Tab-separated table of C-alpha atoms in Angstrom:
chain	number	residue	atom	x	y	z
A	1	MET	CA	112.088	-26.182	-80.701
A	2	LEU	CA	111.603	-28.372	-77.648
A	3	ASP	CA	112.690	-27.849	-74.077
A	4	LYS	CA	113.943	-30.743	-71.929
A	5	THR	CA	110.400	-31.661	-70.980
A	6	GLY	CA	109.455	-31.801	-74.646
A	7	ILE	CA	112.319	-34.163	-75.408
A	8	ALA	CA	111.227	-36.385	-72.523
A	9	ARG	CA	107.589	-36.305	-73.722
A	10	ARG	CA	108.606	-37.338	-77.232
A	11	ILE	CA	110.782	-40.201	-75.980
A	12	ALA	CA	107.967	-41.415	-73.735
A	13	LYS	CA	106.074	-42.271	-76.932
A	14	GLU	CA	108.763	-44.855	-77.722
A	15	VAL	CA	107.889	-46.764	-74.561
A	16	LYS	CA	105.555	-49.641	-75.322
A	17	ASP	CA	103.383	-51.844	-73.149
A	18	GLY	CA	105.285	-54.640	-71.424
A	19	MET	CA	108.749	-53.137	-71.773
A	20	TYR	CA	111.525	-53.260	-69.202
A	21	VAL	CA	113.217	-49.856	-69.401
A	22	ASN	CA	116.384	-48.347	-67.930
A	23	LEU	CA	116.397	-44.565	-67.654
A	24	GLY	CA	119.659	-42.657	-67.314
A	25	ILE	CA	120.232	-39.527	-65.256
A	26	GLY	CA	119.032	-36.121	-66.531
A	27	ILE	CA	116.428	-35.779	-69.299
A	28	PRO	CA	115.883	-39.580	-69.412
A	29	THR	CA	114.683	-39.549	-65.795
A	30	LEU	CA	111.902	-37.146	-66.828
A	31	VAL	CA	110.581	-39.691	-69.328
A	32	ALA	CA	108.982	-41.634	-66.453
A	33	ASN	CA	106.577	-38.707	-65.918
A	34	TYR	CA	105.139	-38.918	-69.444
A	35	ILE	CA	104.632	-42.624	-70.050
A	36	PRO	CA	101.128	-42.824	-71.580
A	37	GLU	CA	98.152	-43.926	-69.472
A	38	GLY	CA	97.227	-47.567	-69.769
A	39	ILE	CA	100.741	-48.699	-70.611
A	40	SER	CA	102.447	-51.017	-68.196
A	41	VAL	CA	106.238	-50.745	-68.100
A	42	VAL	CA	108.791	-51.785	-65.506
A	43	LEU	CA	111.630	-49.386	-64.753
A	44	GLN	CA	114.995	-50.930	-63.960
A	45	SER	CA	117.408	-49.145	-61.673
A	46	GLU	CA	120.854	-50.643	-62.075
A	47	ASN	CA	121.704	-50.509	-58.379
A	48	GLY	CA	119.374	-53.476	-58.060
A	49	LEU	CA	115.664	-52.809	-58.523
A	50	LEU	CA	112.956	-53.695	-61.020
A	51	GLY	CA	109.727	-51.779	-60.581
A	52	MET	CA	110.955	-48.371	-59.514
A	53	GLY	CA	108.145	-46.276	-58.095
A	54	PRO	CA	107.822	-42.518	-57.610
A	55	PHE	CA	109.629	-40.452	-54.986
A	56	PRO	CA	108.303	-41.048	-51.452
A	57	PHE	CA	106.142	-38.545	-49.611
A	58	GLU	CA	107.918	-36.325	-47.096
A	59	GLY	CA	108.712	-38.338	-43.983
A	60	GLU	CA	108.514	-41.671	-45.777
A	61	GLU	CA	112.035	-41.599	-47.241
A	62	ASP	CA	114.017	-44.799	-46.689
A	63	ALA	CA	117.817	-44.506	-46.787
A	64	ASP	CA	117.951	-48.168	-47.851
A	65	LEU	CA	115.808	-47.571	-50.932
A	66	ILE	CA	117.409	-45.427	-53.625
A	67	ASN	CA	117.782	-45.388	-57.388
A	68	ALA	CA	120.970	-45.303	-59.441
A	69	GLY	CA	120.978	-41.500	-59.144
A	70	LYS	CA	121.076	-42.003	-55.346
A	71	GLN	CA	117.626	-40.418	-54.996
A	72	THR	CA	115.126	-41.754	-52.478
A	73	ILE	CA	112.392	-43.701	-54.275
A	74	THR	CA	109.662	-46.253	-53.589
A	75	THR	CA	108.840	-49.760	-54.777
A	76	LEU	CA	105.613	-50.766	-56.519
A	77	PRO	CA	103.443	-53.878	-56.320
A	78	GLY	CA	105.492	-56.504	-58.152
A	79	SER	CA	108.899	-54.900	-57.564
A	80	ALA	CA	111.970	-57.095	-57.212
A	81	ILE	CA	115.339	-56.398	-55.599
A	82	PHE	CA	118.641	-58.065	-56.455
A	83	ASP	CA	122.378	-57.525	-56.261
A	84	SER	CA	124.555	-55.472	-58.625
A	85	ALA	CA	125.962	-58.479	-60.496
A	86	MET	CA	122.496	-59.780	-61.312
A	87	SER	CA	121.392	-56.273	-62.256
A	88	PHE	CA	124.085	-56.040	-64.901
A	89	GLY	CA	123.577	-59.690	-65.743
A	90	MET	CA	120.050	-58.951	-66.934
A	91	ILE	CA	121.359	-55.921	-68.834
A	92	ARG	CA	124.180	-57.915	-70.445
A	93	ALA	CA	121.832	-60.756	-71.343
A	94	GLY	CA	119.604	-58.350	-73.259
A	95	LYS	CA	116.593	-58.679	-70.974
A	96	VAL	CA	116.146	-54.907	-70.688
A	97	ASP	CA	114.171	-53.820	-73.757
A	98	LEU	CA	114.969	-50.125	-73.894
A	99	THR	CA	117.743	-47.922	-72.553
A	100	ILE	CA	117.394	-44.147	-72.607
A	101	LEU	CA	120.428	-42.063	-71.787
A	102	GLY	CA	122.048	-38.695	-72.307
A	103	ALA	CA	125.158	-38.025	-74.392
A	104	MET	CA	127.818	-35.426	-75.064
A	105	GLU	CA	128.370	-36.683	-78.628
A	106	VAL	CA	126.894	-39.253	-81.013
A	107	SER	CA	128.518	-40.196	-84.319
A	108	GLU	CA	126.827	-41.200	-87.568
A	109	ASN	CA	127.821	-44.854	-87.049
A	110	GLY	CA	126.128	-44.946	-83.630
A	111	ASP	CA	129.154	-44.433	-81.363
A	112	ILE	CA	128.411	-42.560	-78.159
A	113	ALA	CA	130.593	-40.437	-75.849
A	114	ASN	CA	129.114	-39.420	-72.528
A	115	TRP	CA	131.538	-40.065	-69.661
A	116	LYS	CA	134.766	-38.141	-69.952
A	117	ILE	CA	136.077	-34.767	-71.066
A	118	PRO	CA	139.888	-34.743	-71.262
A	119	GLY	CA	141.373	-32.127	-68.958
A	120	LYS	CA	138.324	-32.088	-66.712
A	121	MET	CA	137.709	-34.090	-63.556
A	122	VAL	CA	136.693	-37.602	-64.551
A	123	LYS	CA	133.915	-38.938	-62.378
A	124	GLY	CA	133.632	-42.336	-64.008
A	125	MET	CA	131.427	-44.238	-66.388
A	126	GLY	CA	129.173	-45.763	-63.748
A	127	GLY	CA	126.962	-48.267	-65.538
A	128	ALA	CA	126.890	-46.464	-68.893
A	129	MET	CA	129.452	-48.661	-70.659
A	130	ASP	CA	127.686	-51.839	-69.592
A	131	LEU	CA	124.335	-50.471	-70.720
A	132	VAL	CA	125.410	-49.287	-74.161
A	133	ALA	CA	127.407	-52.454	-74.857
A	134	SER	CA	124.423	-54.725	-74.336
A	135	ALA	CA	121.131	-52.861	-74.677
A	136	GLN	CA	118.779	-54.073	-77.396
A	137	ASN	CA	117.560	-50.597	-78.152
A	138	ILE	CA	119.280	-47.371	-77.162
A	139	ILE	CA	117.680	-43.958	-77.488
A	140	VAL	CA	119.772	-40.903	-76.751
A	141	ALA	CA	118.145	-37.798	-75.290
A	142	MET	CA	120.225	-34.669	-75.725
A	143	GLN	CA	120.575	-31.096	-76.884
A	144	GLN	CA	121.740	-31.126	-80.494
A	145	VAL	CA	124.333	-28.374	-80.097
A	146	ASN	CA	126.708	-27.606	-77.230
A	147	LYS	CA	127.143	-24.326	-75.378
A	148	ASN	CA	129.428	-23.047	-78.154
A	149	GLY	CA	126.791	-23.743	-80.781
A	150	GLU	CA	128.662	-26.763	-82.161
A	151	SER	CA	126.823	-29.856	-83.317
A	152	LYS	CA	126.867	-32.952	-81.130
A	153	LEU	CA	125.731	-35.185	-84.013
A	154	LEU	CA	129.108	-35.844	-85.606
A	155	LYS	CA	130.927	-37.798	-88.270
A	156	THR	CA	133.172	-39.231	-85.548
A	157	CYS	CA	133.135	-38.522	-81.829
A	158	SER	CA	135.993	-36.364	-80.563
A	159	LEU	CA	135.581	-37.317	-76.898
A	160	PRO	CA	136.570	-40.684	-75.378
A	161	LEU	CA	133.935	-43.253	-76.324
A	162	THR	CA	131.471	-44.950	-74.015
A	163	GLY	CA	130.433	-47.514	-76.595
A	164	VAL	CA	130.606	-48.233	-80.314
A	165	LYS	CA	127.898	-48.656	-82.982
A	166	CYS	CA	125.116	-48.885	-80.435
A	167	VAL	CA	122.820	-45.831	-80.658
A	168	LYS	CA	119.623	-46.527	-82.618
A	169	LYS	CA	117.765	-43.272	-82.216
A	170	VAL	CA	118.425	-39.702	-81.073
A	171	VAL	CA	115.808	-37.225	-79.860
A	172	THR	CA	116.894	-33.585	-79.562
A	173	GLU	CA	115.220	-30.191	-79.204
A	174	LEU	CA	115.124	-30.044	-83.020
A	175	GLY	CA	114.172	-33.480	-84.238
A	176	VAL	CA	114.090	-37.260	-84.103
A	177	TYR	CA	116.829	-39.166	-85.938
A	178	GLU	CA	117.334	-42.806	-86.712
A	179	VAL	CA	120.998	-43.814	-86.769
A	180	LYS	CA	121.652	-46.314	-89.568
A	181	ASN	CA	123.831	-46.840	-92.676
A	182	ASN	CA	126.412	-44.438	-91.192
A	183	ALA	CA	124.006	-41.502	-91.225
A	184	PHE	CA	121.400	-39.618	-89.218
A	185	TYR	CA	118.013	-40.140	-90.903
A	186	LEU	CA	115.659	-37.309	-89.988
A	187	LEU	CA	112.330	-38.841	-88.975
A	188	GLU	CA	110.501	-35.893	-87.398
A	189	MET	CA	111.020	-32.198	-86.809
A	190	ALA	CA	109.978	-30.196	-83.757
A	191	LYS	CA	107.300	-27.573	-84.246
A	192	GLY	CA	108.655	-24.327	-85.701
A	193	VAL	CA	112.007	-25.835	-86.718
A	194	THR	CA	113.257	-25.530	-90.295
A	195	ILE	CA	115.268	-27.970	-92.405
A	196	GLN	CA	117.956	-25.305	-92.518
A	197	GLN	CA	118.220	-25.277	-88.707
A	198	ILE	CA	118.494	-29.080	-88.687
A	199	LYS	CA	121.244	-28.999	-91.301
A	200	GLU	CA	123.218	-26.359	-89.423
A	201	ALA	CA	122.982	-28.372	-86.207
A	202	THR	CA	124.055	-31.694	-87.753
A	203	SER	CA	127.737	-32.115	-88.459
A	204	GLY	CA	127.599	-35.828	-89.401
A	205	LYS	CA	125.903	-37.182	-92.518
A	206	LEU	CA	122.243	-36.184	-92.559
A	207	VAL	CA	119.653	-37.938	-94.712
A	208	ILE	CA	116.298	-36.278	-95.374
A	209	GLU	CA	113.897	-38.404	-97.377
A	210	GLY	CA	110.545	-37.001	-98.541
A	211	LYS	CA	108.382	-34.739	-96.451
A	212	ILE	CA	109.358	-34.825	-92.765
A	213	PRO	CA	106.407	-34.808	-90.380
A	214	GLU	CA	106.143	-32.509	-87.393
A	215	MET	CA	106.806	-34.114	-84.042
A	216	ASN	CA	103.585	-35.038	-82.327
A	217	LEU	CA	103.664	-34.773	-78.551
B	1	MET	CA	132.173	-72.691	-35.189
B	2	ASN	CA	132.401	-69.204	-33.794
B	3	LYS	CA	132.190	-66.316	-36.222
B	4	VAL	CA	130.734	-63.763	-33.849
B	5	ILE	CA	133.055	-60.976	-32.807
B	6	ALA	CA	132.496	-58.084	-30.451
B	7	ASN	CA	132.767	-55.110	-32.735
B	8	ALA	CA	134.271	-53.497	-35.803
B	9	LYS	CA	137.632	-52.918	-34.124
B	10	GLU	CA	138.057	-56.645	-33.613
B	11	GLY	CA	136.852	-57.342	-37.136
B	12	ILE	CA	139.441	-55.208	-38.879
B	13	LYS	CA	142.341	-55.771	-36.484
B	14	ASP	CA	144.504	-57.684	-38.980
B	15	ILE	CA	143.912	-55.435	-41.983
B	16	LYS	CA	147.446	-54.236	-42.637
B	17	ASP	CA	149.068	-51.421	-44.597
B	18	GLY	CA	148.975	-52.000	-48.346
B	19	MET	CA	146.152	-54.542	-48.345
B	20	THR	CA	143.241	-54.698	-50.801
B	21	VAL	CA	139.777	-54.340	-49.303
B	22	MET	CA	136.344	-54.617	-50.899
B	23	LEU	CA	133.736	-52.323	-49.332
B	24	GLY	CA	130.042	-52.901	-50.035
B	25	GLY	CA	127.509	-50.174	-50.765
B	26	PHE	CA	126.169	-48.005	-53.569
B	27	GLY	CA	126.702	-44.338	-52.847
B	28	LEU	CA	126.089	-44.119	-49.103
B	29	CYS	CA	123.433	-46.856	-49.228
B	30	GLY	CA	124.377	-50.115	-47.544
B	31	ILE	CA	127.919	-49.121	-46.555
B	32	PRO	CA	129.670	-50.756	-43.575
B	33	GLU	CA	129.668	-47.639	-41.398
B	34	ASN	CA	131.076	-49.273	-38.266
B	35	CYS	CA	134.048	-50.855	-40.012
B	36	ILE	CA	134.874	-47.682	-41.929
B	37	ASP	CA	135.011	-45.817	-38.605
B	38	ALA	CA	137.219	-48.555	-37.152
B	39	LEU	CA	139.575	-48.400	-40.144
B	40	VAL	CA	139.904	-44.636	-39.708
B	41	LYS	CA	140.725	-45.088	-36.002
B	42	SER	CA	143.190	-47.908	-36.738
B	43	GLY	CA	145.331	-45.629	-38.895
B	44	VAL	CA	146.016	-48.429	-41.415
B	45	LYS	CA	147.282	-46.899	-44.637
B	46	ASP	CA	148.078	-47.446	-48.323
B	47	LEU	CA	144.838	-49.362	-48.774
B	48	THR	CA	143.514	-50.343	-52.171
B	49	CYS	CA	139.731	-49.997	-51.897
B	50	ILE	CA	137.377	-51.749	-54.287
B	51	SER	CA	134.060	-49.953	-53.943
B	52	ASN	CA	131.518	-48.682	-56.453
B	53	ASN	CA	131.837	-45.144	-55.095
B	54	ALA	CA	134.185	-43.194	-52.848
B	55	GLY	CA	131.728	-41.699	-50.387
B	56	VAL	CA	131.296	-37.991	-49.771
B	57	ASP	CA	133.731	-35.639	-48.057
B	58	ASP	CA	132.660	-36.346	-44.506
B	59	PHE	CA	131.044	-39.768	-44.716
B	60	GLY	CA	131.679	-43.251	-46.016
B	61	ILE	CA	134.983	-43.891	-47.749
B	62	GLY	CA	135.429	-40.109	-47.833
B	63	LEU	CA	136.533	-40.436	-44.190
B	64	LEU	CA	139.377	-42.768	-45.192
B	65	LEU	CA	140.365	-40.412	-47.993
B	66	LYS	CA	140.393	-37.432	-45.659
B	67	SER	CA	142.854	-39.198	-43.356
B	68	LYS	CA	144.929	-40.235	-46.405
B	69	GLN	CA	144.675	-43.944	-45.784
B	70	VAL	CA	143.803	-44.866	-49.365
B	71	LYS	CA	146.481	-45.419	-51.981
B	72	LYS	CA	144.186	-46.553	-54.760
B	73	MET	CA	140.457	-46.592	-55.478
B	74	ILE	CA	138.890	-49.096	-57.876
B	75	SER	CA	135.410	-47.725	-58.594
B	76	SER	CA	132.872	-47.002	-61.318
B	77	TYR	CA	131.826	-43.512	-60.244
B	78	VAL	CA	133.546	-41.129	-57.862
B	79	GLY	CA	131.848	-37.816	-58.526
B	80	GLU	CA	130.602	-36.698	-55.119
B	81	ASN	CA	133.798	-36.007	-53.245
B	82	ALA	CA	135.917	-32.823	-53.348
B	83	GLU	CA	138.794	-34.229	-51.281
B	84	PHE	CA	138.941	-37.174	-53.678
B	85	GLU	CA	139.293	-34.783	-56.607
B	86	ARG	CA	142.030	-32.825	-54.843
B	87	GLN	CA	144.071	-35.952	-54.076
B	88	LEU	CA	143.583	-37.295	-57.580
B	89	LEU	CA	144.717	-34.089	-59.267
B	90	SER	CA	147.717	-33.755	-56.938
B	91	GLY	CA	148.785	-37.329	-57.695
B	92	GLU	CA	148.424	-38.560	-54.101
B	93	LEU	CA	145.682	-40.982	-55.090
B	94	GLU	CA	145.560	-43.563	-57.837
B	95	VAL	CA	142.208	-44.407	-59.434
B	96	GLU	CA	141.136	-47.272	-61.652
B	97	LEU	CA	137.727	-46.660	-63.197
B	98	VAL	CA	135.817	-49.831	-64.010
B	99	PRO	CA	132.380	-50.128	-65.639
B	100	GLN	CA	129.864	-50.836	-62.911
B	101	GLY	CA	128.700	-54.199	-64.225
B	102	THR	CA	132.286	-55.285	-64.745
B	103	LEU	CA	133.108	-54.251	-61.185
B	104	ALA	CA	130.241	-56.300	-59.755
B	105	THR	CA	130.945	-59.311	-61.930
B	106	ARG	CA	134.681	-59.330	-61.131
B	107	CYS	CA	133.684	-59.567	-57.450
B	108	MET	CA	131.193	-62.320	-58.243
B	109	ALA	CA	133.733	-64.262	-60.292
B	110	ALA	CA	136.061	-64.339	-57.290
B	111	GLY	CA	133.272	-65.832	-55.191
B	112	TYR	CA	132.407	-68.354	-57.900
B	113	GLY	CA	135.996	-69.518	-58.265
B	114	MET	CA	136.292	-68.238	-61.829
B	115	PRO	CA	139.541	-66.469	-62.773
B	116	ALA	CA	138.057	-64.167	-65.385
B	117	ILE	CA	134.908	-63.082	-67.156
B	118	PHE	CA	134.103	-61.893	-70.680
B	119	THR	CA	132.009	-58.755	-71.062
B	120	PRO	CA	131.218	-56.444	-73.967
B	121	ALA	CA	131.344	-53.386	-71.664
B	122	GLY	CA	134.192	-51.140	-72.740
B	123	VAL	CA	134.914	-52.741	-76.125
B	124	GLY	CA	136.165	-50.012	-78.461
B	125	THR	CA	136.897	-47.630	-75.557
B	126	GLU	CA	139.964	-46.831	-73.480
B	127	VAL	CA	138.796	-49.415	-70.928
B	128	ALA	CA	139.819	-52.084	-73.465
B	129	GLU	CA	143.434	-50.915	-73.722
B	130	GLY	CA	145.836	-53.748	-73.021
B	131	LYS	CA	143.104	-56.314	-72.480
B	132	GLU	CA	142.514	-59.545	-74.333
B	133	ILE	CA	139.536	-59.459	-76.714
B	134	ARG	CA	137.698	-62.609	-77.756
B	135	ASN	CA	134.982	-62.885	-80.352
B	136	PHE	CA	132.015	-65.096	-79.507
B	137	ASN	CA	129.209	-65.493	-82.033
B	138	GLY	CA	130.271	-62.395	-83.924
B	139	LYS	CA	130.532	-60.035	-80.952
B	140	ASP	CA	133.687	-58.822	-79.208
B	141	TYR	CA	134.169	-59.287	-75.470
B	142	LEU	CA	136.866	-58.072	-73.076
B	143	MET	CA	138.499	-60.488	-70.701
B	144	GLU	CA	138.332	-59.010	-67.217
B	145	MET	CA	140.030	-60.670	-64.262
B	146	ALA	CA	138.373	-61.695	-61.015
B	147	PHE	CA	139.371	-59.430	-58.149
B	148	GLU	CA	141.751	-60.629	-55.490
B	149	ALA	CA	140.940	-58.943	-52.221
B	150	ASP	CA	142.514	-59.659	-48.838
B	151	PHE	CA	139.306	-58.628	-47.091
B	152	ALA	CA	135.711	-57.885	-47.971
B	153	ILE	CA	133.677	-55.720	-45.618
B	154	VAL	CA	129.924	-55.806	-46.080
B	155	LYS	CA	126.815	-54.499	-44.396
B	156	ALA	CA	123.640	-56.565	-44.076
B	157	TRP	CA	120.273	-56.038	-42.432
B	158	LYS	CA	120.089	-59.299	-40.496
B	159	GLY	CA	122.628	-61.985	-39.854
B	160	ASP	CA	122.919	-65.064	-37.684
B	161	THR	CA	125.737	-66.586	-35.684
B	162	MET	CA	126.562	-68.926	-38.604
B	163	GLY	CA	127.274	-65.876	-40.792
B	164	ASN	CA	124.151	-66.155	-42.950
B	165	LEU	CA	123.050	-62.760	-44.228
B	166	ILE	CA	119.874	-61.018	-45.380
B	167	TYR	CA	119.979	-57.555	-46.922
B	168	LYS	CA	117.273	-54.901	-47.016
B	169	SER	CA	115.989	-53.095	-50.123
B	170	THR	CA	118.598	-51.585	-52.428
B	171	ALA	CA	121.143	-51.607	-49.589
B	172	ARG	CA	121.838	-55.049	-51.006
B	173	ASN	CA	123.672	-53.708	-54.128
B	174	PHE	CA	127.341	-54.813	-54.111
B	175	ASN	CA	127.260	-56.418	-50.670
B	176	PRO	CA	126.422	-60.022	-51.671
B	177	VAL	CA	129.028	-60.200	-54.453
B	178	MET	CA	131.701	-58.634	-52.283
B	179	ALA	CA	130.830	-60.961	-49.407
B	180	MET	CA	131.575	-63.811	-51.810
B	181	GLY	CA	134.672	-62.189	-53.257
B	182	GLY	CA	136.970	-61.531	-50.284
B	183	LYS	CA	139.528	-63.964	-48.906
B	184	ILE	CA	138.265	-62.990	-45.462
B	185	THR	CA	134.797	-61.475	-45.209
B	186	ILE	CA	133.659	-59.301	-42.334
B	187	ALA	CA	129.923	-58.654	-42.059
B	188	GLU	CA	128.344	-55.988	-39.908
B	189	VAL	CA	124.606	-56.341	-39.436
B	190	GLU	CA	121.842	-54.268	-37.933
B	191	GLU	CA	120.448	-57.274	-36.107
B	192	LEU	CA	122.397	-60.392	-35.137
B	193	VAL	CA	120.274	-63.402	-34.192
B	194	PRO	CA	121.028	-66.974	-33.046
B	195	ALA	CA	121.343	-69.668	-35.722
B	196	GLY	CA	117.908	-71.017	-36.539
B	197	GLU	CA	116.026	-67.759	-36.349
B	198	LEU	CA	116.464	-66.824	-39.993
B	199	ASP	CA	114.450	-68.747	-42.570
B	200	PRO	CA	116.967	-70.730	-44.684
B	201	ASN	CA	114.804	-69.998	-47.734
B	202	GLN	CA	115.358	-66.279	-47.322
B	203	ILE	CA	119.156	-66.212	-46.947
B	204	HIS	CA	120.924	-64.025	-49.526
B	205	THR	CA	124.537	-64.803	-48.550
B	206	PRO	CA	125.233	-68.264	-47.120
B	207	GLY	CA	127.473	-68.197	-44.058
B	208	ILE	CA	130.266	-70.155	-45.760
B	209	TYR	CA	131.331	-66.859	-47.328
B	210	VAL	CA	131.346	-64.964	-44.027
B	211	HIS	CA	134.202	-65.337	-41.552
B	212	ARG	CA	133.396	-62.683	-38.976
B	213	ILE	CA	130.089	-61.130	-38.006
B	214	PHE	CA	128.970	-58.566	-35.464
B	215	GLU	CA	126.005	-56.380	-34.672
B	216	GLY	CA	126.828	-52.810	-35.593
B	217	LYS	CA	125.549	-49.759	-33.788
B	218	ASN	CA	124.627	-46.119	-34.257
B	219	TYR	CA	123.865	-46.391	-37.970
B	220	GLU	CA	123.477	-42.936	-39.468
B	221	LYS	CA	122.287	-44.147	-42.903
B	222	ARG	CA	122.820	-40.795	-44.500
B	223	ILE	CA	120.722	-39.995	-47.570
B	224	GLU	CA	122.689	-38.514	-50.465
B	225	GLN	CA	119.785	-37.163	-52.550
B	226	ARG	CA	116.610	-36.699	-50.534
B	227	THR	CA	113.818	-36.549	-53.093
B	228	VAL	CA	110.103	-36.421	-52.247
B	229	ARG	CA	106.870	-35.875	-54.131
B	230	PRO	CA	104.336	-33.182	-53.247
B	231	GLU	CA	101.888	-33.994	-50.445
B	232	ASP	CA	98.929	-32.884	-52.595
B	233	LEU	CA	99.362	-36.056	-54.671
B	234	LYS	CA	98.480	-38.039	-51.571
B	235	THR	CA	94.894	-38.721	-52.551
């Protein structure tokens, strides 16, 4: 079974040379730390930056330079800055190759819920609805079960939706799943995880074809 | 042509109770600090504020919330403000949550003279309720209306006496589209220079969109999430 870092490390392997990538808040942010050597990718921050660099050194923080999580960051050689409309324009136009974000629930047809829990304070969807409605390729990073031990890979989402039929792949502490044909296709299993554990943690339709390889980090 | 005014107080003097105001910024980055202070002092109330976020408890739009001057917030994310939550739950404050790209593009549409836009953001969700859906090339899009705002208040890095603006780093964010989107646009800048000193090739917001401009002072530029990397990587 993987920890959050493990999930981020596995997703980092999906990042290919030349991609423009948007990373959501939480586990997705960690992915930036594990992008393989020798691969050149450009990180998009939807508040208006392409080419997001690492956090600044102490004393070099610039209040005018933050990411979409409102953290102080840096630019890189080749960075570009633009306004919020253009930022979502490039997202809407499908220019961003890969979007990685967290979720509360994913359904077997690729619907995603990650912005609102009825009865709890609603903070807002931020840019998540724009991203999931337009991204070419969406990978969800999440824990497969919630705090009550209930599966978050469902037949239909119970929470208010963020977007419909958009998730292509899910990486959890247990495995990697492709979302297609109204089912979760198990592609890889984390080390030490059994098929039985995967089945118990998947409430939606699960398809297991042939021998499933162990996740390689 | 004289767009230069003395200060924020003069800039916001005719913002009246019940008006709709766009406020630039993302989080606390690039917010019009001087004008927010002036609005608090003016006591104007029942404002509808279009702004990506609602500040924090003691800074940014949070100051207007604390003094109960806001009737309605139109935002994409409002998570950093306890007073906001209290007013929302007690029913004192109305909130319209809008996907961030839709928010920005509805501002832009106003500045481009377009009454509405079509976006896929929110299709199949509660954001789509009551909205017209059109199918283009096999994909559904929501019709979202351009904003109508009595005033837009923006913050820029440099500006000139003609109202031309240049922003710095990601403090640009919503400021250019809001500058375009207001019926009357007030710009506060860190440095105001005579016309001719800014390179026309570098202007982000042309002065035609800006009606009033002044050099702000005492910018705090508060950082919401100060994140740094370890010094030992400095090799």
